[in-house]
Short mmCIF file of C-alpha atoms in Angstrom, two decimals:
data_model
loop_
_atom_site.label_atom_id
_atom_site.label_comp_id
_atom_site.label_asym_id
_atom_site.label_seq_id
_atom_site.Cartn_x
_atom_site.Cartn_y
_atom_site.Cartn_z
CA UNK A 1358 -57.29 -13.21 48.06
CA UNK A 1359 -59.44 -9.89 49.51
CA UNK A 1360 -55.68 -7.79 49.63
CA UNK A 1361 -55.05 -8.87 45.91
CA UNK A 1362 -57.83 -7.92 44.97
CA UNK A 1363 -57.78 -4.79 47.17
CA UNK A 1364 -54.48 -3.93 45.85
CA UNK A 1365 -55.63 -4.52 41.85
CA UNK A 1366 -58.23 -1.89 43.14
CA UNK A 1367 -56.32 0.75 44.36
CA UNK A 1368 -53.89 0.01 41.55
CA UNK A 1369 -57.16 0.84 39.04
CA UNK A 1370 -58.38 3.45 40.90
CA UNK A 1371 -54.66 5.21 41.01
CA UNK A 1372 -54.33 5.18 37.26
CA UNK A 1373 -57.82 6.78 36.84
CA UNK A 1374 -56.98 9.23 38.95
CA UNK A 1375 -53.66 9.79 37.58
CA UNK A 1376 -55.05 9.56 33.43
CA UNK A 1377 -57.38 12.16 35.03
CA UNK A 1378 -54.81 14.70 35.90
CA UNK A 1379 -53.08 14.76 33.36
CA UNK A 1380 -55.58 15.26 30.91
CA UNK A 1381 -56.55 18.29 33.02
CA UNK A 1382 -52.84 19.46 33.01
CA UNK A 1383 -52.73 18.77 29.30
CA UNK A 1384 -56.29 20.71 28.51
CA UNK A 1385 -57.91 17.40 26.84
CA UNK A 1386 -61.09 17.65 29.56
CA UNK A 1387 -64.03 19.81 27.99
CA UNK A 1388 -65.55 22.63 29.88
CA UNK A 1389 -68.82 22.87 31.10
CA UNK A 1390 -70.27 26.23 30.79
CA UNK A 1391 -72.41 28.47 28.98
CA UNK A 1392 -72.85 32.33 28.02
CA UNK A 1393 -68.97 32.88 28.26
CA UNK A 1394 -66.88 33.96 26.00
CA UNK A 1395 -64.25 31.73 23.86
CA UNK A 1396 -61.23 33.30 22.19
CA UNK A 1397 -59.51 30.86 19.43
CA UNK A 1398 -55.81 32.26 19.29
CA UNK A 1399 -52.35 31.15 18.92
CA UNK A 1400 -49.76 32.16 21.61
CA UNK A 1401 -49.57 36.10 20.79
CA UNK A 1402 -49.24 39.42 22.00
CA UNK A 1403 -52.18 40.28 20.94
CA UNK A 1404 -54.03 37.27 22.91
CA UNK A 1405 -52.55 39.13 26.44
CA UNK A 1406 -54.50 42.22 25.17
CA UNK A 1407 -57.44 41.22 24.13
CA UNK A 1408 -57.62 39.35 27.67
CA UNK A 1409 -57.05 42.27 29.39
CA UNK A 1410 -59.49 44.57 27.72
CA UNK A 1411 -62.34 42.01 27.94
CA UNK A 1412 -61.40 41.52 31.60
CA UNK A 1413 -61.48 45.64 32.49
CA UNK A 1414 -64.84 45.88 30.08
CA UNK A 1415 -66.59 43.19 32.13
CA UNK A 1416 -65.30 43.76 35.33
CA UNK A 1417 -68.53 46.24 36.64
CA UNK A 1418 -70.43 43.03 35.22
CA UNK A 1419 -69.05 40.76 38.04
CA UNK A 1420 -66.54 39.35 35.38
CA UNK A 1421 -67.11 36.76 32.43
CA UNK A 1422 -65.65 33.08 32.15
CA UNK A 1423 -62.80 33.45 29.11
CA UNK A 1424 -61.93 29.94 27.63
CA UNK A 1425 -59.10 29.81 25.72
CA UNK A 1426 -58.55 27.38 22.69
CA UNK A 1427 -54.67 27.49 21.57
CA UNK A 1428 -52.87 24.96 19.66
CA UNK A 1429 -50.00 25.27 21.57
CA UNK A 1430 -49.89 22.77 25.07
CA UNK A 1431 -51.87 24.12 28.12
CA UNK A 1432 -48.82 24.72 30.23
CA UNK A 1433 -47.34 27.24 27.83
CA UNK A 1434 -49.64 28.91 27.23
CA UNK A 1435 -50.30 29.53 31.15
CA UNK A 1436 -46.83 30.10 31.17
CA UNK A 1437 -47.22 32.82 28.71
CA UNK A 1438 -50.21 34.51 30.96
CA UNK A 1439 -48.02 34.52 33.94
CA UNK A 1440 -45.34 36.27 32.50
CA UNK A 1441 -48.08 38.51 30.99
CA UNK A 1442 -48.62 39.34 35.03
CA UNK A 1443 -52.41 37.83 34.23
CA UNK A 1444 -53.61 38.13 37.81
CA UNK A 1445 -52.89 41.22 38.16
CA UNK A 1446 -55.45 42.35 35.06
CA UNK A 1447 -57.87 39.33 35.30
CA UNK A 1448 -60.01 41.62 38.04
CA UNK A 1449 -63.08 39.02 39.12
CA UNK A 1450 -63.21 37.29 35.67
CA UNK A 1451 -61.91 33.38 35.19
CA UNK A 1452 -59.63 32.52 32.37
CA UNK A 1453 -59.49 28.81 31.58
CA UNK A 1454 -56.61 27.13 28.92
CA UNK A 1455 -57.72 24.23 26.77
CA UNK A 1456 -55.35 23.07 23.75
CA UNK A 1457 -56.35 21.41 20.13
CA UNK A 1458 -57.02 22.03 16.89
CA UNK A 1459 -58.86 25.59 15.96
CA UNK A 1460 -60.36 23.74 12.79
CA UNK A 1461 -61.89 20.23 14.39
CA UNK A 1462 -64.95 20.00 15.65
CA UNK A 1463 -64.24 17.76 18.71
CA UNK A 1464 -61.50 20.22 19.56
CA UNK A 1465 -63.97 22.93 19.75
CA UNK A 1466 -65.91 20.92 22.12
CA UNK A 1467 -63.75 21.61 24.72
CA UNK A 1468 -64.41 25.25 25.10
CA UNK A 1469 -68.07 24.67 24.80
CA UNK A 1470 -68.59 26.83 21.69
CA UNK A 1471 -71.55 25.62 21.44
CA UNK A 1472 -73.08 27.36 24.21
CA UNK A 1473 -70.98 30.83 24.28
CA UNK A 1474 -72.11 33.81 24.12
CA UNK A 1475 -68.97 35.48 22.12
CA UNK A 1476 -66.39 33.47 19.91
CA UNK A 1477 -63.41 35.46 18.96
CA UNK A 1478 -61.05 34.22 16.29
CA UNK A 1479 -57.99 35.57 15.98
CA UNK A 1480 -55.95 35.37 13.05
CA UNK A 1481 -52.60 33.01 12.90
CA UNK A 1482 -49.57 34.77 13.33
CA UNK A 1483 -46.16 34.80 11.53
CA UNK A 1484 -47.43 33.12 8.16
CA UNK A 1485 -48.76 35.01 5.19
CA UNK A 1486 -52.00 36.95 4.65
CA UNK A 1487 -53.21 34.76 3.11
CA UNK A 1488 -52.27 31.55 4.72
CA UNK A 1489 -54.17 32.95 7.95
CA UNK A 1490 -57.17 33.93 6.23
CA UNK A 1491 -57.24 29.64 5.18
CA UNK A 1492 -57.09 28.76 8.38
CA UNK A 1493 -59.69 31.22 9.95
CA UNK A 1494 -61.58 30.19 6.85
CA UNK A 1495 -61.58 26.46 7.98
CA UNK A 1496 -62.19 27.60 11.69
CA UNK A 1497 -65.66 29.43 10.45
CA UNK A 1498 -66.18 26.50 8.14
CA UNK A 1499 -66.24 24.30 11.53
CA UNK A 1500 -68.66 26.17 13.49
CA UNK A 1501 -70.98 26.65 10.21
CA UNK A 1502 -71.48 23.34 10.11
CA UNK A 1503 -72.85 22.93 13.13
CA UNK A 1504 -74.37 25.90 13.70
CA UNK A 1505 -72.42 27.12 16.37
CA UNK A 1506 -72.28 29.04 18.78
CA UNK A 1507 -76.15 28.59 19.39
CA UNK A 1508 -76.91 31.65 20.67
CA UNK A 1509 -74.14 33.22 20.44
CA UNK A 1510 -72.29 35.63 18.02
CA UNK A 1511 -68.54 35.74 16.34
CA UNK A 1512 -66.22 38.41 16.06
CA UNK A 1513 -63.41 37.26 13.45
CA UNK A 1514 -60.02 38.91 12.51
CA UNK A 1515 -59.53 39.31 8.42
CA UNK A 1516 -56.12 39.86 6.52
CA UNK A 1517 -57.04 40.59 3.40
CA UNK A 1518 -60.35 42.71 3.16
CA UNK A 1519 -61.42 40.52 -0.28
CA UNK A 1520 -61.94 37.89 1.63
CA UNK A 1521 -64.54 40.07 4.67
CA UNK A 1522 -67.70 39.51 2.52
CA UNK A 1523 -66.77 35.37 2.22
CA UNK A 1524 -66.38 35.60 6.01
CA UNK A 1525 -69.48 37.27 7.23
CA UNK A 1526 -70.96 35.13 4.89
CA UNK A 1527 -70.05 32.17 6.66
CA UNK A 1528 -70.02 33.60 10.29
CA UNK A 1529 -73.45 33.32 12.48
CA UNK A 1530 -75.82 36.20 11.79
CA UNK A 1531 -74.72 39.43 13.33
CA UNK A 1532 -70.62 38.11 13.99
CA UNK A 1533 -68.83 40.54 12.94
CA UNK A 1534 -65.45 40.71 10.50
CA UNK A 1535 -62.81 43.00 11.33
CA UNK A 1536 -59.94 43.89 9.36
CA UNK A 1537 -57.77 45.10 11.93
CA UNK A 1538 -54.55 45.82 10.04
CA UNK A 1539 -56.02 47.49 7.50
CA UNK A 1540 -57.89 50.21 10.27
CA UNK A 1541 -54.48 49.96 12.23
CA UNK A 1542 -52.88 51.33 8.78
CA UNK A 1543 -55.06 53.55 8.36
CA UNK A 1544 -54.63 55.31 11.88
CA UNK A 1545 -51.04 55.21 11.54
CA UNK A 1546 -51.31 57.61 8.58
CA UNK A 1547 -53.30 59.81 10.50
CA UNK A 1548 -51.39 60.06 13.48
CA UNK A 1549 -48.35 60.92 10.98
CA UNK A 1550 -50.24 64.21 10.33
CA UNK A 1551 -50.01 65.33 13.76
CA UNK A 1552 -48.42 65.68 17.05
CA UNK A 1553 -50.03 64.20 20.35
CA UNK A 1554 -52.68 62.20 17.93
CA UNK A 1555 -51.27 59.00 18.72
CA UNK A 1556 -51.50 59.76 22.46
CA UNK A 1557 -55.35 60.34 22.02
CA UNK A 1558 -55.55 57.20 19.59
CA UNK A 1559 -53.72 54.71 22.47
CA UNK A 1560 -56.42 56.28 25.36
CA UNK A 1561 -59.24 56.02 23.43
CA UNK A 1562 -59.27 52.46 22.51
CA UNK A 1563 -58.91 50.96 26.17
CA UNK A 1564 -61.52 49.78 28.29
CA UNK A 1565 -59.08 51.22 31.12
CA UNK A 1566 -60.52 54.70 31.69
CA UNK A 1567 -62.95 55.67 28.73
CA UNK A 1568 -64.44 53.40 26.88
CA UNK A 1569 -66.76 53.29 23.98
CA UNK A 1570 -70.34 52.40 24.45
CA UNK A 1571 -73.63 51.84 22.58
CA UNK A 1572 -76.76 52.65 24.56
CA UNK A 1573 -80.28 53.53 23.31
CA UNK A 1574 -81.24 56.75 26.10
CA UNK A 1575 -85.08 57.53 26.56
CA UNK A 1576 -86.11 61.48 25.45
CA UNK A 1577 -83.38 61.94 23.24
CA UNK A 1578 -86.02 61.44 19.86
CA UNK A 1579 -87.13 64.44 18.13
CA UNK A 1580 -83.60 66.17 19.37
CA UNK A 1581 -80.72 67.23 17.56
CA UNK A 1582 -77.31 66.02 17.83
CA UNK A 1583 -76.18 69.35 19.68
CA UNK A 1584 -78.73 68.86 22.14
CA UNK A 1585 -78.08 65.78 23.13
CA UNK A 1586 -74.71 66.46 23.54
CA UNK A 1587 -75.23 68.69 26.71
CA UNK A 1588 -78.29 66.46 27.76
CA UNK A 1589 -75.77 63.43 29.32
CA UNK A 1590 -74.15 63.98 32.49
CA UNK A 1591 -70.99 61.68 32.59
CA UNK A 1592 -71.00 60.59 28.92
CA UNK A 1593 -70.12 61.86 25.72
CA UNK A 1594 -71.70 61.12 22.73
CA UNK A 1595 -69.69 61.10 19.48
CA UNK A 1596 -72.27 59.31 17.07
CA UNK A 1597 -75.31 57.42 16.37
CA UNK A 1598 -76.58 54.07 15.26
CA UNK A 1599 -78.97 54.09 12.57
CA UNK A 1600 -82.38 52.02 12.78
CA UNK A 1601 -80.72 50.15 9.78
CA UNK A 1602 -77.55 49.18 11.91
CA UNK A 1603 -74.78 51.60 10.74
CA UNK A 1604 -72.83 53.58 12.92
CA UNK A 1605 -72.73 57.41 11.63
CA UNK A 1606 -69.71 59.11 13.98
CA UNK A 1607 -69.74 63.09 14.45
CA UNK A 1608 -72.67 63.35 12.71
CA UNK A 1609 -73.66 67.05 11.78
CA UNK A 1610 -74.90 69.14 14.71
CA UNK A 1611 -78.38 69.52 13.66
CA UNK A 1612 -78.81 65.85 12.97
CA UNK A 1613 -82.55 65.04 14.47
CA UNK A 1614 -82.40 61.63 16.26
CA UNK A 1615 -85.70 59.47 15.92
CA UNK A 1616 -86.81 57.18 18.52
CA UNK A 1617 -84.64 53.76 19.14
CA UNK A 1618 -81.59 54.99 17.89
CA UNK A 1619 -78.57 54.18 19.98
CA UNK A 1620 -75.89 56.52 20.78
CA UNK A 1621 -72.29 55.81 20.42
CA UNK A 1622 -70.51 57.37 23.99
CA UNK A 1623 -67.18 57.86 25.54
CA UNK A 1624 -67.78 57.59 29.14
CA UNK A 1625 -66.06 55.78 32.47
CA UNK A 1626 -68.46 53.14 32.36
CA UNK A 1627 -71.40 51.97 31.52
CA UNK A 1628 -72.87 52.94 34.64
CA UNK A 1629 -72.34 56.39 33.85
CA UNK A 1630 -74.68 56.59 31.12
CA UNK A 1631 -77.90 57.55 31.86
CA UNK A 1632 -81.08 55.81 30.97
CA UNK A 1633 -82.55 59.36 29.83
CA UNK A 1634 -81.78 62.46 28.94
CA UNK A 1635 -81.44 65.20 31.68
CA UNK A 1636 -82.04 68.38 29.56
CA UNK A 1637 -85.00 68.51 26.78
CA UNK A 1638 -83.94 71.82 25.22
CA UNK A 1639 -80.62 73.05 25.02
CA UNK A 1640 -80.01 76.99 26.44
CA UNK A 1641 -81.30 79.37 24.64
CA UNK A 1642 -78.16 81.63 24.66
CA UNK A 1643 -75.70 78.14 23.32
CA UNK A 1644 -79.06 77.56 20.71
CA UNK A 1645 -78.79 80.87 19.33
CA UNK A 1646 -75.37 81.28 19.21
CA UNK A 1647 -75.75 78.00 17.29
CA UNK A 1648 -77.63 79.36 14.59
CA UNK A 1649 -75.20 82.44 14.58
CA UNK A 1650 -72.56 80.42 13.71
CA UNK A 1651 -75.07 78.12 11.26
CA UNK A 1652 -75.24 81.68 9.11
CA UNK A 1653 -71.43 82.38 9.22
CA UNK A 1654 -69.05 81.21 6.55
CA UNK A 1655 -68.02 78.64 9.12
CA UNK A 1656 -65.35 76.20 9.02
CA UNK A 1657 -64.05 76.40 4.94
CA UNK A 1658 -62.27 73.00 3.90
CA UNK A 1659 -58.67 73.65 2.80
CA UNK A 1660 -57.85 72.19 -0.63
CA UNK A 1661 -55.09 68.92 -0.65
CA UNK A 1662 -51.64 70.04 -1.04
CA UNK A 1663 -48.64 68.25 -2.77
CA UNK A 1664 -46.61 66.61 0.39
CA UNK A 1665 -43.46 64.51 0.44
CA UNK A 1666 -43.98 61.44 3.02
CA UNK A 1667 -40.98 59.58 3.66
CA UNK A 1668 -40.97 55.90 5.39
CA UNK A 1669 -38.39 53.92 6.24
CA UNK A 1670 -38.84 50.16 6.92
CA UNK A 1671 -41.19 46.92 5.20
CA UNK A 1672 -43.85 45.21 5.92
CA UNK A 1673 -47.43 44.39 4.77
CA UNK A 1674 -48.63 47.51 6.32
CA UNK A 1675 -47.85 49.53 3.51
CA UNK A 1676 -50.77 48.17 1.11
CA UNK A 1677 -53.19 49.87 3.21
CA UNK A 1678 -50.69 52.60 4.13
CA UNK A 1679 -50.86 54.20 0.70
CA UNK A 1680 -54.53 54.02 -0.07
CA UNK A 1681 -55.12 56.10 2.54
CA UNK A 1682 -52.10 58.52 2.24
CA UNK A 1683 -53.32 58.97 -1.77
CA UNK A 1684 -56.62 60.20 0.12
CA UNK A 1685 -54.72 62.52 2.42
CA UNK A 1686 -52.25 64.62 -0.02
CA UNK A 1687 -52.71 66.46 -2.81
CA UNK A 1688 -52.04 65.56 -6.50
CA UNK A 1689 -48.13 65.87 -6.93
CA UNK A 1690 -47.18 64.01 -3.86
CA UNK A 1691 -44.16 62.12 -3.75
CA UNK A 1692 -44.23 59.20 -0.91
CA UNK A 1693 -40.20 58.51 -0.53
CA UNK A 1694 -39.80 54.58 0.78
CA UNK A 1695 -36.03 53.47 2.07
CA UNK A 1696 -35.82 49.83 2.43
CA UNK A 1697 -33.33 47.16 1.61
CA UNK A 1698 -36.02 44.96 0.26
CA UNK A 1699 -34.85 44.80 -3.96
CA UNK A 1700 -37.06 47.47 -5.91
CA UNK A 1701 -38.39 45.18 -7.93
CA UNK A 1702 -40.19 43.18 -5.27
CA UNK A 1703 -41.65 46.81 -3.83
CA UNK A 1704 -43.14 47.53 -6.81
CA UNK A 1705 -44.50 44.48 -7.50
CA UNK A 1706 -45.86 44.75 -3.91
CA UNK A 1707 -47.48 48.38 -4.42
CA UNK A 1708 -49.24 47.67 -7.47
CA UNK A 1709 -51.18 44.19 -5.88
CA UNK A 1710 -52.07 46.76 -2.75
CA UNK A 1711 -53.58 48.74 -4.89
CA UNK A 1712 -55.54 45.62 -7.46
CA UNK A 1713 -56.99 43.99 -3.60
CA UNK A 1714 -58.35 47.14 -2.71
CA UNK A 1715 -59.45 48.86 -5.95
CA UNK A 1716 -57.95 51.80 -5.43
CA UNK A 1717 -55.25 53.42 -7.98
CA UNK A 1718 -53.47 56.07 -6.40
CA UNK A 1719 -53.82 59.41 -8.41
CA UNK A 1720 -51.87 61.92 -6.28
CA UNK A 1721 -49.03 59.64 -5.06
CA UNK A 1722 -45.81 59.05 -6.87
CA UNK A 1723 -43.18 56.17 -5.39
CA UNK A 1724 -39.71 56.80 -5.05
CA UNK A 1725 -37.82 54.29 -4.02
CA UNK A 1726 -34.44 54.00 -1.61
CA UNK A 1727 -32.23 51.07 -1.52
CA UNK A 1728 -30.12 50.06 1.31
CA UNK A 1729 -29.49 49.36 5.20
CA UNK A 1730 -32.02 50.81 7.36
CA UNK A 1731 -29.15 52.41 9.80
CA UNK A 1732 -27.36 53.26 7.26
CA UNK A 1733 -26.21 56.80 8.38
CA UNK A 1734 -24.84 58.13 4.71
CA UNK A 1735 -28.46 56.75 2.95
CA UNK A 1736 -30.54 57.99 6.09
CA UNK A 1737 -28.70 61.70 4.97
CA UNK A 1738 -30.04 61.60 1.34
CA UNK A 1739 -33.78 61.46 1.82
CA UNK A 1740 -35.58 64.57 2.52
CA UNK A 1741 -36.75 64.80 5.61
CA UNK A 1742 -37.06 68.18 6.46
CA UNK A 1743 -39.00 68.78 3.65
CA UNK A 1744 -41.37 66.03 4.57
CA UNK A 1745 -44.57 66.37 5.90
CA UNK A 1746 -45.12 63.13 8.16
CA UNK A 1747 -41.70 60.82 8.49
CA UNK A 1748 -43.21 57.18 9.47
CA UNK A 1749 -41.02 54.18 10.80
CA UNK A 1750 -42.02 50.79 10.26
CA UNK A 1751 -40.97 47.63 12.43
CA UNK A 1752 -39.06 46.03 8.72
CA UNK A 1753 -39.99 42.48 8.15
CA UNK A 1754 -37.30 41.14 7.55
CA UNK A 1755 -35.39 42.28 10.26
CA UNK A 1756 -38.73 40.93 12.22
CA UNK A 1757 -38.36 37.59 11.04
CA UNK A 1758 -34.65 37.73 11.18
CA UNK A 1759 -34.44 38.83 15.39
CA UNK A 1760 -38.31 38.69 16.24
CA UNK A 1761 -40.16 41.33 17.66
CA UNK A 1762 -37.50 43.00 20.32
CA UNK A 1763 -35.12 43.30 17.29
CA UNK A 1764 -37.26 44.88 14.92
CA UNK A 1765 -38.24 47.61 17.79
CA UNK A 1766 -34.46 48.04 18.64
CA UNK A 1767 -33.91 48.73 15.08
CA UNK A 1768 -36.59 50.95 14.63
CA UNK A 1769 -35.50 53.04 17.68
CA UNK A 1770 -32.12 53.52 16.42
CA UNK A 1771 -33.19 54.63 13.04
CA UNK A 1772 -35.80 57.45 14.87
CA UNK A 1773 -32.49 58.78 16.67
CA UNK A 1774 -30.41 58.57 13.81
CA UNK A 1775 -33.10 60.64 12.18
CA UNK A 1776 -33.80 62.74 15.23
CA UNK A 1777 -30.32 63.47 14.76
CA UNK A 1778 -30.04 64.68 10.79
CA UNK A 1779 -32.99 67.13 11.80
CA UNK A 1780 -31.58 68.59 14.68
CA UNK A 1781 -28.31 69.44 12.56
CA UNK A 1782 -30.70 70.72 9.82
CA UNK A 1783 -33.26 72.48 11.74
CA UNK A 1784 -35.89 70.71 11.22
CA UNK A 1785 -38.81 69.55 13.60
CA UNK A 1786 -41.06 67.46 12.22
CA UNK A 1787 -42.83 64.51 13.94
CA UNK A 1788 -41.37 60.77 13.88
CA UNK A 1789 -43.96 58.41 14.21
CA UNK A 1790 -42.35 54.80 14.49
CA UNK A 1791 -44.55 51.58 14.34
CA UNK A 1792 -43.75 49.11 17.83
CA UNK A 1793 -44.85 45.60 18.10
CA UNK A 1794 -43.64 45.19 22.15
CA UNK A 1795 -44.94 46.90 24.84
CA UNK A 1796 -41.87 47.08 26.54
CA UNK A 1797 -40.77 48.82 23.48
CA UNK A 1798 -42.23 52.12 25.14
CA UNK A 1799 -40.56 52.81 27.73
CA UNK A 1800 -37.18 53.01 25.31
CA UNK A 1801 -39.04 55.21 22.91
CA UNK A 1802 -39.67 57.79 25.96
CA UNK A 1803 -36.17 57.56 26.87
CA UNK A 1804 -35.17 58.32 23.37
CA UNK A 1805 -37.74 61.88 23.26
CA UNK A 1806 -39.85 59.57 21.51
CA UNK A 1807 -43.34 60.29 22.20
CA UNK A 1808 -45.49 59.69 19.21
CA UNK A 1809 -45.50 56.05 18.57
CA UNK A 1810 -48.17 53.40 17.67
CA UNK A 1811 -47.78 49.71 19.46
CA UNK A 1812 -49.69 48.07 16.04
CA UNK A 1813 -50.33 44.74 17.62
CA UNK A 1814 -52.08 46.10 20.73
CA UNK A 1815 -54.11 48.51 18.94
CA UNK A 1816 -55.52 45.69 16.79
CA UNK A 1817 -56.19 43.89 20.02
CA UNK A 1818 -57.93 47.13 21.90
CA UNK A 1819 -59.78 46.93 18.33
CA UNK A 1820 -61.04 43.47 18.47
CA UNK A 1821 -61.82 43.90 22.16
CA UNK A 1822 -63.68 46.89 21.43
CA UNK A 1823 -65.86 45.57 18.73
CA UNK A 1824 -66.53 42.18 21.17
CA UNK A 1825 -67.99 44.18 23.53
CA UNK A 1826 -69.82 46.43 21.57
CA UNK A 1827 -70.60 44.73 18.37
CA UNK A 1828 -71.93 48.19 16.64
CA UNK A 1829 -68.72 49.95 16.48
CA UNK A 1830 -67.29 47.52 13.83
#
């Protein structure tokens, strides 16, 4: 009778055991932690990133506990980090995988959002605009309701910038709402406009080597912008944060700071910056010089001049995209698309960009191409010589057609195929194309490629930047 009931024992005890395991293989068992961070993400490039960059960022902090809350099962999504080469970026930080439903409450439980200190939600991939923005929606809706995280704060990814008022509405007082793609489009224009630009972009948001910072310095009140600006060892300041919250960057020279301000800073790290200022009056000789300069004509801003842009390639991008090129070209432009998406649909497209974001371009004109993107004999038509910025976009169809290796191969090819057509007609202007893998790179360089923007990382570096310094959204 005692082994029986010995062995119905054992027999309990092993099937406790065993439920138990595999509930913590599976991610069902909750965590039990506080002030960490929690990231709410499907499997995604952009969730490797924004790992990384929160790992480098807290790293001279002794490192931060990252759970993870992905609808996909625990095991791939560990799987995923170990092909990402995660222990080889994680520095002395802890990254923990739960899986469940972004949107229930119980769910959430298991990443203790309750009690963290940052929530990040990141926006579903590979569906419509606006079918992400629903689901973030119901993800905010979740923690709203019971008033999570406590004492903590949200930074939340937006696809459509109508819906970034409803969303810091909902969020916790002082989350912030980013809309990533739209500032991603925007810096893709800009880094059309010039060679080595995207270079400086890709450095500068990365917690690996400088990073931004916000950091109120003692003894830099009553002093201009210029003064300050030789009065920090180690640290460069680049703008301010008002008493009211906004950030003001490259503010004018002789911008007086007042007391309690914070300075936005490129240094190292944070252990760079100084608590106080090191200088209280900047040299005479630099001063007066200063105010030499102050009486000059100075720097005279050159009117807008009619350009021709020409992009080849489709995606979403381009709502954004042209808002900001009407801003950057003079009345008479021409922007020149080529894409084998029907006309029809592009205008349709174009003129919805422009409704969502209020904004009716005066100095752009469309003209539109129609056919293959490789096609050699199209590719010859469109005026690229002439053009003043020749952007490359990773074409969506192409993207949801061979995923995001296929889209970058076919991207590639078209930059050498136009490489090509201005080498034969002398021109030499610069290609920028739009990458989604970071792999993608090292075939770009190979190809003389070396202005190119990696979208999906950027928005990561982006969202990583604004988690750890909430100011710079």
């Amino acid at each position: 009778g005692g082994m029986l009931i010995f062995a119905l024992l054992m027999s309990v005890i092993s099937s406790f055991f065993e439920e138990g395991m595999q509930g913590l293989r599976e991610g069902r068992l909750p965590v039990i932690e506080g002030n960490h961070f929690v990231i709410l993400s499907h499997v995604t490039n952009q969730l490797a990133v924004l790992l990384e960059e929160i790992c480098y960022a807290e790293e001279s902090n002794g490192g931060v506990l990252i759970a993870i809350l992905s609808p996909a099962p625990k095991v791939d999504v560990e799987e995923f980090l170990k092909d990402c080469d995660v222990r080889s970026w994680m520095k002395n930080s802890t990254i923990v995988v739960r899986s469940g439903d972004l949107r229930r409450q119980q769910d959430l439980q298991k990443v203790a959002v309750q009690a963290a200190k940052k929530v990040v939600i990141m926006s579903k991939p590979g569906v419509p605009r606006e079918e992400a923005d629903v689901v973030t929606l119901t993800s905010l809706m979740t923690l709203r309701s019971s008033s999570w995280p406590s004492d903590g704060t949200c930074i939340v990814q937006c696809q459509l910038i109508r819906n970034q008022v409803l969303f810091a509405r909902l969020a916790k007082e002082g989350s912030k709402v980013l809309t990533t793609i739209d500032f991603v489009s925007d810096l893709l224009v800009q880094c059309s406009q010039q060679c080595g630009l995207a270079d400086v972009v890709r450095s500068v948001f990365s917690f690996e080597g400088d990073e931004f910072y916000t950091k109120c310095i003692q003894g830099v009140g009553g002093h201009t912008f210029l003064e300050v600006l030789f009065a920090l060892p180690g640290a460069i300041p680049i703008g301010v944060v008002g008493q009211d919250g906004r950030v003001e960057l490259v503010p004018p020279m002789q911008r007086v700071l007042e007391s309690g301000e914070e300075l936005v800073v490129l240094a190292t790290d944070d252990s760079e910056i100084p608590d106080q200022s090191t200088q209280e009056k900047l040299d005479p000789q630099l001063q007066q010089r200063w105010h030499s300069y102050q009486d000059g004509p100075g720097i005279q801003e050159q009117p807008l001049l009619a350009q021709t842009v020409v992009i080849v390639g489709w995606n979403e991008m381009l709502g954004a995209m042209i808002v900001e090129l009407d801003r950057e070209v003079g009345p008479g432009s021409t922007l020149v698309i080529h894409s084998p998406v029907p006309v029809a649909e592009r205008e349709y497209f174009l003129e919805m960009a422009q409704k969502r974001r209020n904004h009716w371009c005066k100095n752009l004109t469309f003209q539109h191409s129609l056919g293959s993107l490789g096609a050699r004999f199209i590719l010859e038509e469109l005026p690229f010589e002439t053009a003043s910025a020749i952007i490359v976009l990773a074409d969506s169809e192409v993207h949801q057609a061979e995923g995001s290796s296929g889209a970058d191969a076919q991207t590639l090819a078209v930059c050498v195929q136009i490489q090509d057509i201005l080498l034969l007609r002398g021109g030499s202007q610069v290609i920028l194309p739009q990458l989604l893998e970071a792999d993608s790179k090292d075939l770009a360089l190979y190809a003389g490629i070396r202005d190119y923007i990696l979208t999906d990382q950027l928005a990561a570096r982006i969202t990583a930047c604004v988690t750890e310094g909430p100011q710079l959204s």
